[in-house]
XYZ file of C-alpha atoms in Angstrom:
660
model
C 0.330 0.038 0.409
C 1.214 3.282 -0.253
C 1.334 2.354 2.820
C 2.750 -1.161 4.168
C 6.078 -1.274 1.908
C 6.791 1.715 3.554
C 6.797 0.078 6.765
C 9.948 -1.680 6.769
C 11.065 1.596 6.225
C 10.060 2.915 9.537
C 11.226 -0.523 11.321
C 14.392 0.165 9.849
C 16.982 1.355 12.322
C 19.415 1.848 10.524
C 17.625 2.766 6.084
C 17.053 6.273 6.504
C 14.083 6.133 4.007
C 15.367 9.040 1.466
C 12.091 7.097 -1.295
C 9.774 7.465 1.671
C 10.478 11.124 2.611
C 11.022 11.761 -1.235
C 7.076 10.339 -1.662
C 5.447 11.935 1.423
C 7.586 15.878 0.176
C 6.154 15.032 -3.906
C 3.556 14.266 -5.600
C 2.625 17.163 -7.564
C 1.673 20.960 -6.796
C -1.651 22.818 -7.184
C -1.769 26.006 -9.340
C 0.845 28.195 -9.552
C 0.458 31.766 -11.174
C 2.171 33.319 -13.615
C 5.857 32.439 -12.558
C 8.974 33.962 -14.299
C 13.174 32.095 -13.634
C 15.020 33.376 -11.065
C 18.634 34.488 -9.065
C 21.791 31.722 -9.535
C 19.745 28.396 -8.753
C 19.474 25.517 -11.209
C 16.322 25.720 -12.971
C 13.985 23.049 -14.891
C 12.436 25.718 -17.634
C 8.236 25.234 -19.313
C 7.502 22.140 -21.146
C 8.528 23.082 -25.215
C 8.022 20.193 -26.203
C 5.196 19.867 -28.656
C 2.088 18.508 -27.535
C 1.585 14.802 -29.153
C -1.923 13.255 -29.989
C -3.183 11.621 -27.305
C -3.590 8.265 -30.453
C -3.447 4.720 -29.038
C -0.811 3.917 -32.454
C 1.221 6.906 -30.673
C 0.898 6.116 -26.687
C 2.033 2.415 -27.427
C 5.032 3.628 -28.774
C 6.131 6.047 -26.702
C 5.507 3.343 -24.296
C 7.873 0.494 -26.100
C 10.858 3.138 -26.353
C 10.334 3.840 -22.449
C 9.109 1.396 -19.848
C 10.938 -1.833 -21.523
C 14.370 -0.182 -21.043
C 13.201 0.665 -17.484
C 11.798 -2.023 -16.976
C 15.139 -4.565 -17.929
C 17.672 -1.623 -16.312
C 15.996 -1.967 -12.985
C 15.043 -5.454 -12.317
C 11.283 -5.737 -12.696
C 9.981 -8.364 -14.138
C 6.571 -7.517 -15.657
C 4.193 -4.201 -15.842
C 0.943 -3.903 -17.684
C -0.493 0.012 -18.103
C -4.667 0.794 -19.220
C -5.564 3.957 -20.011
C -9.163 4.857 -20.202
C -10.346 7.548 -22.504
C -14.998 9.166 -22.557
C -15.517 6.463 -20.999
C -13.671 3.312 -23.564
C -10.194 1.549 -22.703
C -7.614 3.625 -25.047
C -4.875 1.898 -24.513
C -4.055 -1.668 -22.531
C -1.139 -3.162 -22.513
C 1.221 -6.168 -20.536
C 4.952 -6.076 -20.480
C 7.373 -8.686 -19.222
C 6.424 -12.206 -17.281
C 3.746 -12.529 -14.623
C 6.064 -14.986 -14.549
C 9.417 -15.873 -14.947
C 10.810 -19.471 -14.674
C 7.320 -20.529 -16.840
C 8.105 -16.932 -18.875
C 4.393 -16.159 -18.429
C 3.975 -12.614 -20.329
C 1.648 -10.184 -18.225
C -2.139 -10.279 -20.120
C -4.040 -6.993 -19.033
C -7.794 -8.716 -18.442
C -6.339 -12.923 -17.612
C -3.265 -11.110 -15.029
C -4.041 -10.299 -11.416
C -2.004 -8.035 -9.385
C -1.723 -6.385 -6.630
C -2.280 -2.946 -6.328
C -2.232 -2.433 -2.154
C -3.668 0.672 -1.467
C -5.675 1.531 -4.438
C -7.851 -1.196 -3.028
C -8.916 1.666 -0.172
C -10.453 3.787 -3.006
C -13.026 0.496 -3.279
C -13.512 0.431 0.013
C -14.090 4.250 1.157
C -16.448 4.154 -2.914
C -18.917 1.661 -0.567
C -18.734 4.054 2.937
C -20.227 6.626 0.351
C -22.740 4.216 -1.299
C -24.167 4.020 2.477
C -23.534 7.940 3.129
C -25.964 7.959 -0.001
C -28.537 5.649 1.547
C -28.145 7.640 5.113
C -27.186 4.483 6.283
C -23.344 6.321 7.343
C -22.660 10.150 8.434
C -19.020 11.299 7.506
C -19.035 13.819 10.132
C -20.039 11.372 12.556
C -18.338 9.826 15.720
C -17.313 6.260 14.067
C -17.648 4.726 17.698
C -21.414 4.654 17.007
C -21.011 2.474 14.513
C -18.474 0.097 16.357
C -18.431 -2.376 19.122
C -15.976 -1.065 20.742
C -14.225 2.091 21.819
C -12.010 4.440 20.128
C -10.405 6.671 23.408
C -11.334 10.107 23.334
C -8.219 11.117 23.188
C -9.121 14.709 22.068
C -11.746 16.368 22.038
C -12.732 16.652 18.689
C -13.889 12.472 17.216
C -12.881 9.916 14.482
C -15.156 10.544 11.687
C -15.205 9.124 8.313
C -14.450 12.337 6.867
C -10.990 12.039 8.972
C -10.326 9.026 8.603
C -11.080 9.579 4.719
C -8.975 12.091 4.558
C -5.926 10.721 6.544
C -6.413 13.236 9.521
C -7.691 10.650 12.201
C -4.537 11.369 13.920
C -3.385 7.958 14.871
C -0.037 6.877 14.658
C 1.830 4.236 11.975
C 0.923 0.694 12.344
C 2.799 -2.208 11.682
C 2.779 -4.922 13.740
C 1.075 -8.238 12.081
C 0.544 -5.348 8.998
C 2.042 -8.050 6.356
C 1.995 -11.935 7.864
C 2.938 -15.198 6.158
C 0.042 -17.779 5.363
C -2.853 -17.473 5.590
C -3.702 -19.592 8.861
C -2.456 -16.164 10.851
C -4.709 -13.604 9.686
C -7.117 -12.588 11.596
C -10.998 -11.919 11.414
C -10.839 -7.958 10.878
C -12.888 -6.688 13.639
C -10.418 -8.782 16.653
C -7.109 -7.346 14.365
C -8.490 -4.313 14.726
C -9.595 -4.564 18.834
C -6.028 -5.841 19.008
C -3.567 -3.781 17.491
C -6.173 -0.165 18.225
C -2.948 2.496 17.555
C -2.538 5.337 19.635
C -3.991 8.961 18.368
C -0.859 11.483 18.391
C -2.604 14.712 15.970
C -5.476 16.331 17.042
C -7.715 15.286 14.062
C -7.402 17.627 10.786
C -3.883 19.571 12.502
C -1.377 16.990 10.563
C -2.043 14.098 8.026
C -0.492 10.935 9.122
C -1.028 8.030 6.314
C -2.959 5.218 7.823
C -4.255 1.821 7.165
C -5.322 1.443 10.336
C -7.748 3.709 9.663
C -8.724 2.636 6.213
C -9.240 -1.080 7.395
C -11.443 0.658 10.400
C -13.767 2.637 7.156
C -14.182 -1.295 5.188
C -15.271 -2.448 8.972
C -17.922 -0.356 9.012
C -19.308 -0.811 6.253
C -19.431 -4.456 7.102
C -21.363 -3.320 10.644
C -23.778 -0.771 8.789
C -24.423 -3.158 5.719
C -24.864 -6.490 7.640
C -22.674 -8.480 4.797
C -18.654 -9.164 5.453
C -16.759 -6.297 3.550
C -15.525 -8.789 0.822
C -18.822 -9.094 -0.152
C -19.867 -6.029 -0.115
C -18.069 -4.798 -2.274
C -18.250 -8.272 -4.198
C -22.058 -7.469 -4.639
C -21.927 -3.425 -4.497
C -19.253 -2.745 -6.576
C -17.411 -4.930 -8.556
C -20.689 -6.779 -9.834
C -22.600 -4.043 -11.821
C -19.348 -2.679 -13.179
C -19.011 -6.792 -14.311
C -14.867 -6.726 -12.818
C -15.131 -10.669 -12.648
C -11.292 -10.884 -12.685
C -10.995 -9.268 -8.830
C -11.440 -10.113 -5.579
C -10.122 -8.601 -1.317
C -9.872 -13.024 -0.427
C -7.736 -14.010 0.431
C -6.059 -16.102 -0.645
C -8.152 -16.157 -3.497
C -10.778 -18.243 -4.265
C -9.789 -21.004 -6.829
C -11.232 -19.576 -10.196
C -8.541 -17.046 -9.651
C -5.907 -17.854 -8.445
C -3.840 -19.499 -11.223
C -4.120 -16.219 -12.662
C -2.799 -14.243 -10.157
C 0.618 -12.912 -10.985
C 3.855 -14.051 -8.561
C 5.733 -10.992 -6.957
C 9.223 -10.434 -6.799
C 11.488 -8.636 -4.230
C 13.921 -8.218 -7.878
C 12.947 -10.224 -11.389
C 16.571 -12.495 -10.986
C 16.178 -13.377 -7.525
C 13.307 -15.817 -7.901
C 9.509 -16.015 -6.599
C 7.904 -14.319 -3.491
C 4.787 -16.305 -2.087
C 0.911 -14.293 -2.386
C 0.892 -11.379 0.227
C -1.429 -11.788 2.736
C -2.552 -8.368 4.486
C -4.054 -8.535 7.815
C -6.285 -4.915 6.856
C -7.993 -6.495 3.752
C -9.510 -2.650 3.380
C -6.196 -0.960 3.034
C -4.338 -3.809 0.616
C -5.631 -6.539 0.091
C -7.109 -6.660 -2.959
C -5.925 -8.045 -6.480
C -7.238 -7.265 -9.856
C -6.898 -7.277 -13.165
C -5.868 -4.500 -14.803
C -9.089 -5.197 -17.488
C -10.965 -4.584 -14.596
C -9.887 -1.474 -12.759
C -10.484 0.421 -15.950
C -14.171 -0.309 -15.168
C -13.508 1.339 -12.175
C -11.949 3.921 -13.513
C -14.355 4.868 -15.846
C -17.404 4.858 -13.413
C -15.820 7.511 -11.159
C -14.741 9.774 -13.966
C -18.537 9.357 -15.498
C -19.643 11.252 -11.257
C -19.986 6.424 -10.964
C -21.533 5.536 -13.910
C -20.421 2.687 -16.210
C -22.467 2.210 -19.316
C -26.449 1.725 -17.984
C -24.563 0.994 -14.138
C -24.470 4.176 -11.359
C -22.299 2.966 -8.656
C -22.897 6.462 -7.170
C -25.202 8.594 -7.696
C -23.636 11.606 -9.942
C -23.485 14.615 -6.983
C -21.853 11.711 -4.604
C -19.211 10.897 -6.599
C -18.125 15.250 -6.783
C -18.377 14.861 -3.105
C -15.852 12.084 -3.217
C -13.810 14.184 -5.783
C -14.053 17.052 -3.630
C -10.753 18.967 -1.857
C -11.937 18.102 1.504
C -9.179 18.430 4.023
C -5.645 21.119 2.267
C -4.326 22.998 5.219
C -2.372 25.310 3.052
C -4.470 26.179 -0.303
C -1.433 26.496 -2.387
C -0.558 22.958 -1.829
C -3.076 19.985 -3.432
C -4.654 18.656 -0.702
C -7.461 15.293 0.152
C -10.922 14.482 -2.099
C -12.304 12.184 -0.355
C -9.784 8.958 -0.248
C -8.473 10.016 -3.241
C -5.294 12.768 -3.547
C -4.636 16.028 -5.081
C -2.174 15.180 -7.646
C -2.461 18.383 -9.413
C -0.238 19.200 -12.288
C 0.697 21.003 -15.708
C -2.319 22.403 -14.536
C -4.498 19.893 -14.349
C -7.132 18.385 -12.215
C -5.402 15.026 -11.608
C -6.731 12.853 -8.501
C -5.213 9.381 -7.810
C -3.886 7.063 -5.393
C -0.882 5.072 -5.263
C -0.617 2.007 -3.848
C 2.701 -0.781 -2.038
C 3.175 -4.466 -1.044
C 6.069 -5.528 -0.625
C 6.458 -6.457 -4.526
C 3.876 -4.957 -5.765
C 4.152 -0.858 -6.789
C 1.265 0.765 -8.839
C -1.291 3.388 -9.361
C -3.761 5.017 -10.426
C -4.301 8.614 -12.188
C -7.540 10.377 -13.184
C -7.263 13.327 -15.476
C -10.213 14.551 -14.782
C -10.304 17.743 -16.941
C -9.949 15.703 -19.746
C -12.159 12.157 -19.023
C -8.382 10.097 -19.275
C -7.496 7.705 -16.688
C -4.401 5.792 -15.952
C -3.463 2.186 -13.794
C -0.236 1.619 -14.052
C 1.281 -1.574 -12.067
C 4.567 -3.065 -11.676
C 5.078 -6.955 -10.066
C 8.805 -6.563 -8.707
C 10.636 -4.720 -6.204
C 13.945 -3.573 -8.983
C 16.244 -2.278 -7.797
C 14.783 0.585 -6.720
C 17.309 3.239 -7.794
C 14.790 4.600 -9.689
C 10.518 5.661 -9.270
C 9.680 4.252 -12.141
C 6.025 4.806 -11.603
C 6.283 8.326 -11.749
C 8.773 8.907 -14.472
C 6.776 7.257 -16.395
C 3.407 9.494 -15.525
C 6.098 12.525 -15.794
C 6.788 11.746 -19.412
C 3.357 10.474 -20.232
C 1.982 13.863 -18.891
C 4.677 16.472 -21.118
C 4.128 14.605 -23.650
C 0.037 14.894 -24.730
C -0.359 17.297 -21.668
C 2.523 19.850 -21.719
C 1.908 22.748 -19.328
C 3.774 23.126 -16.689
C 4.511 26.462 -15.611
C 8.669 27.595 -15.158
C 9.333 28.381 -11.462
C 8.130 31.512 -10.161
C 10.845 34.849 -9.146
C 12.283 33.969 -5.422
C 10.601 35.703 -2.379
C 12.027 39.303 -1.636
C 12.229 36.876 2.011
C 13.859 34.226 0.930
C 17.416 34.314 2.633
C 16.069 35.224 6.123
C 13.264 33.084 6.089
C 15.712 30.071 4.310
C 17.554 30.433 7.585
C 13.922 30.161 9.594
C 12.731 27.260 8.827
C 16.097 25.692 8.621
C 15.801 22.312 11.377
C 15.088 18.801 11.165
C 11.535 17.000 10.078
C 10.602 13.567 11.319
C 7.194 12.579 9.567
C 4.415 12.755 10.765
C 3.125 8.986 9.548
C 5.535 7.307 12.010
C 5.546 5.043 15.641
C 5.455 7.833 17.905
C 4.650 5.982 21.221
C 6.059 2.653 20.696
C 9.208 0.620 19.070
C 9.509 2.097 15.827
C 9.921 6.211 16.762
C 13.359 4.913 16.033
C 13.089 4.012 12.291
C 11.499 7.802 12.624
C 14.142 9.406 14.005
C 16.685 8.308 11.703
C 14.616 9.143 8.348
C 14.754 12.659 9.526
C 14.673 15.477 6.703
C 16.977 17.918 7.567
C 16.588 21.512 5.533
C 19.853 23.406 5.415
C 19.985 27.264 3.384
C 22.336 26.184 0.088
C 23.685 30.241 0.300
C 21.988 30.737 -3.456
C 18.327 31.920 -1.826
C 16.906 27.740 -1.179
C 17.001 25.208 0.888
C 18.008 21.052 0.186
C 16.911 18.232 2.746
C 19.952 15.198 1.075
C 17.890 13.060 2.434
C 15.608 14.076 -0.282
C 16.200 13.468 -3.634
C 14.590 13.904 -7.218
C 14.144 11.455 -10.078
C 17.202 12.191 -10.704
C 18.973 11.030 -7.504
C 19.583 13.899 -6.693
C 18.613 16.167 -2.850
C 15.841 18.559 -4.290
C 16.175 22.508 -3.655
C 13.744 24.268 -3.224
C 12.741 28.070 -3.623
C 10.549 30.265 -1.195
C 7.678 31.941 -4.392
C 5.951 33.369 -1.520
C 6.174 33.279 2.311
C 6.701 30.385 3.493
C 5.873 28.519 0.110
C 8.807 25.893 -2.046
C 8.781 25.157 -4.764
C 11.283 22.439 -6.097
C 13.550 24.059 -8.699
C 13.439 20.929 -11.655
C 9.781 20.059 -10.828
C 6.072 21.063 -10.294
C 6.403 19.828 -6.121
C 5.237 22.397 -3.331
C 6.569 22.329 0.396
C 5.094 24.780 2.769
C 6.051 25.780 5.960
C 3.371 26.291 8.996
C 5.172 28.044 12.357
C 3.048 26.436 15.753
C 2.158 28.106 19.168
C 5.398 26.164 20.004
C 7.427 27.674 18.199
C 8.102 25.001 15.573
C 7.338 24.479 11.503
C 4.858 21.943 10.489
C 6.117 21.009 6.461
C 2.622 20.471 4.525
C 3.267 18.928 1.324
C 1.660 18.439 -2.716
C 1.705 14.863 -1.625
C -1.113 15.650 0.923
C -0.471 12.274 2.952
C 1.670 12.706 5.438
C 3.365 15.757 6.945
C 6.667 16.598 8.838
C 7.274 18.059 12.161
C 10.616 19.742 12.988
C 11.780 18.296 16.086
C 14.473 19.552 18.880
C 18.224 19.260 19.073
C 17.596 16.123 21.320
C 15.498 13.981 19.489
C 16.862 14.404 15.348
C 18.870 12.162 13.500
C 22.556 13.732 14.580
C 21.568 13.589 18.257
C 20.680 10.285 18.079
C 23.120 8.864 16.115
C 25.580 10.617 18.888
C 24.156 9.530 21.103
C 24.341 6.128 20.357
C 27.973 5.966 18.753
C 28.816 7.677 22.437
C 27.197 4.715 23.959
C 28.274 2.131 22.326
C 31.859 3.827 21.957
C 31.854 3.817 26.156
C 31.248 -0.173 26.525
C 33.152 -1.208 23.902
C 36.670 0.345 26.160
C 34.981 -1.175 28.870
C 35.412 -4.019 26.918
C 38.715 -4.219 25.840
C 39.924 -2.035 28.920
C 38.848 -4.688 31.869
C 40.588 -7.509 30.685
C 43.774 -5.336 29.289
C 43.851 -4.050 32.829
C 43.822 -7.431 34.156
C 46.220 -8.756 32.255
C 48.418 -5.526 33.442
C 48.295 -5.966 36.660
C 49.130 -9.361 36.750
C 52.381 -8.443 34.294
C 54.023 -6.230 37.109
C 52.108 -9.240 39.739
C 50.235 -5.485 40.983
C 46.912 -7.173 42.271
C 43.488 -4.586 41.954
C 43.768 -2.539 44.967
C 39.684 -3.034 45.999
C 38.491 -6.270 48.462
C 34.978 -6.843 50.216
C 31.962 -4.282 48.836
C 34.467 -2.826 46.595
C 35.164 -4.928 44.833
C 32.241 -6.632 44.636
C 31.265 -3.230 43.033
C 34.156 -2.995 40.694
C 32.567 -6.424 39.058
C 28.734 -5.833 39.135
C 29.353 -2.416 36.674
C 31.567 -3.081 34.722
C 28.582 -6.473 34.237
C 25.781 -3.671 33.333
C 28.711 -1.966 30.830
C 28.521 -5.884 29.017
C 24.461 -5.821 29.399
C 23.426 -2.955 28.009
C 26.080 -3.294 25.358
C 24.633 -6.937 24.864
C 21.122 -5.542 24.240
C 22.308 -2.339 21.995
C 23.525 -5.453 19.634
C 20.560 -6.875 20.210
C 18.071 -4.461 18.819
C 20.434 -3.972 16.139
C 19.913 -6.890 15.098
C 15.972 -7.625 15.274
C 15.565 -4.422 13.352
C 17.712 -5.139 10.689
C 18.877 -8.883 10.734
C 15.567 -9.815 11.316
C 14.123 -7.281 8.274
C 10.164 -7.241 7.955
C 9.637 -10.863 9.715
C 10.697 -8.243 12.549
C 6.848 -7.608 12.300
C 5.533 -10.745 12.687
C 4.822 -11.875 16.296
C 6.901 -15.199 16.042
C 8.752 -12.906 17.817
C 8.024 -11.288 20.085
C 9.274 -13.712 22.626
C 12.468 -11.924 21.487
C 11.247 -8.535 21.721
C 9.933 -9.091 25.515
C 13.392 -10.329 26.453
C 14.754 -6.867 25.175
C 12.897 -4.951 27.332
C 13.735 -6.912 30.637
C 17.503 -7.315 29.329
C 16.353 -3.083 28.629
C 15.341 -2.344 32.595
C 17.744 -4.621 34.105
C 20.039 -2.221 32.116
C 18.381 0.515 33.580
C 18.131 -0.582 36.691
C 22.059 -1.949 36.840
C 23.330 2.633 35.433
C 22.062 3.198 39.361
C 24.721 0.956 40.478
C 27.132 2.350 37.971
C 25.980 6.506 38.919
C 26.338 5.371 42.672
C 29.665 4.328 42.092
C 31.103 6.871 40.111
C 29.643 9.123 42.443
C 31.510 6.919 45.431
C 34.668 6.863 43.382
C 35.078 11.646 43.093
C 34.807 10.904 46.716
C 37.008 8.371 48.142
C 40.752 10.892 48.710
C 42.688 7.643 47.308
C 40.739 7.344 43.851
C 43.421 8.005 40.952
C 42.288 10.221 39.504
C 42.706 8.273 35.613
C 40.227 5.189 37.721
C 37.428 8.220 38.422
C 37.398 9.233 34.590
C 37.171 5.404 33.839
C 34.272 5.415 36.360
C 32.867 8.199 35.236
C 33.028 7.236 31.848
C 31.176 4.517 32.412
C 28.104 6.401 34.019
C 27.944 8.637 31.524
C 27.714 5.407 28.933
C 24.814 3.722 30.858
C 22.820 6.455 30.614
C 23.149 7.470 27.037
C 22.170 3.883 26.783
C 18.605 4.963 29.085
C 18.616 8.047 26.915
C 18.612 6.087 23.593
C 16.194 3.190 24.712
C 13.839 6.331 26.632
C 14.111 8.173 22.430
C 12.917 4.757 21.116
C 10.763 3.352 22.805
C 12.935 0.419 24.268
C 11.599 0.095 27.469
C 7.620 -0.041 26.285
C 6.359 -3.150 27.085
C 4.438 -4.670 25.052
C 4.510 -6.077 21.213
C 2.320 -3.238 19.171
C 3.797 -1.473 16.995
């Protein structure tokens, strides 16, 4: 889902999620004012390519000249592209293989892909069907529809409108979102109750993309309609649209299972198994491109496909209208759809990623054109193939990219004001997922030419984006139409809202930054390494010179115990490193819960032992007979253990529980 793949990045303690940051701060801007290039920063001029006729023949030449090479160079096994226009399929083609081993080609109509979070558009279409029937109210407390309670963390309740605009305020949920086998899938109702995340934002304050919230919307559809969620979608969306190659069921029905494309990490690295998503409404759909085309046509035609109306025109237009957007100049969120306006066109869409499948659906509303693209491999990950193909498609057939506006008068002063560290709003704030979020922070710095840059946020060329201020605290990428806006909060820190609208960023104080956290970890590990090396080394030196340790009784026991505490702390840090890095996606499965429990207990043993180490350091300074070098060593051990506790506290490693 856009979504599900990023969970691994959030949980990975050592990988800076540049791709996620680029997505969260990428996307497409709203329409800009009449521009004029300025200053010495690199500027991409407005598109001068003549507009090509949007014909099936021209699109075929365009795709054939672009996509096969991208798939081969990035080790992607197969892909599918389908375009609809004026109520009909306009272009469709499969590329590469649905199964590399058997050389089975991708078929537009008979190959199923996993579109991840594109599934959410179907879930929310179902919600809107029940809204127009008067069975659901977008602004009513969802607790009125549930058989369990979402705690009243804030005065304003969670509503379906907040859920469908990703502004309900939930923290990220990753635990058991993917499970290894069908037997591990939980019924939707028990899964939602078991994995209820905390709310960390006041409703409407900050967008924070949430798979949990969308799963909640699907459960509400199930409860209010009286039909199992998967059956409701089948009866009220698939059947009316004639979508015979689509299903939310896991595993797939017997008649569809042979049509499922194999998923791959890289096309050359062997097949992966079917992915089981433990939150079906958020991303478990399997679908052919031919079926997705019918859904796109229905939404482009105000809910109508042929003689079938899955939504009333007024309901469809409500779903396609801006429902949230804290900054008027940036794209906002409709209901489930994200605004992706680009090249002066009104565009809505939604992306989706599972671990192996990567998809996007775009609707150019003012031209009655829809595009769906899906890849069945993660590939090398060096290029966002979907974004690259989409941008080139727009520039070829809808070339109206506005040039960069002139710089704002306050550009240099504001660049210094907004510089700092920013953490994604899509994170685990109260769980162990916090570590990955800290290590994925974006650091914005002035570049001395009127632009700001965060090295973690890169463009399609792999280079960091440079942002120029074009209006007070409103910035545009100098090489694209991506925009971000900084909004100062009552606490004096800034929020960043982006033109992708799915998530934002918060400025954090220095003690919660990547650089501080990294320095703290290295200092702590360095101290423990010194203890590990010098403890036996000192014993060898004393033995060589025949000098006994000047400790007896309680002093000797204390001498040994503080070093044992340091060893425990070092072991816990290494174990946490292993958990986050060596286990990879497996760390999100409950089969490793025993390891989490063990780490929590060990961590608290280290915390308790830290009291002993600090007491030893204080006693060392109070003893007139202690050498200065010994006092320094005792002090360093105390500081190292304090660093361990601080690191654990920042990362939430000390919080008992296996939810994250």
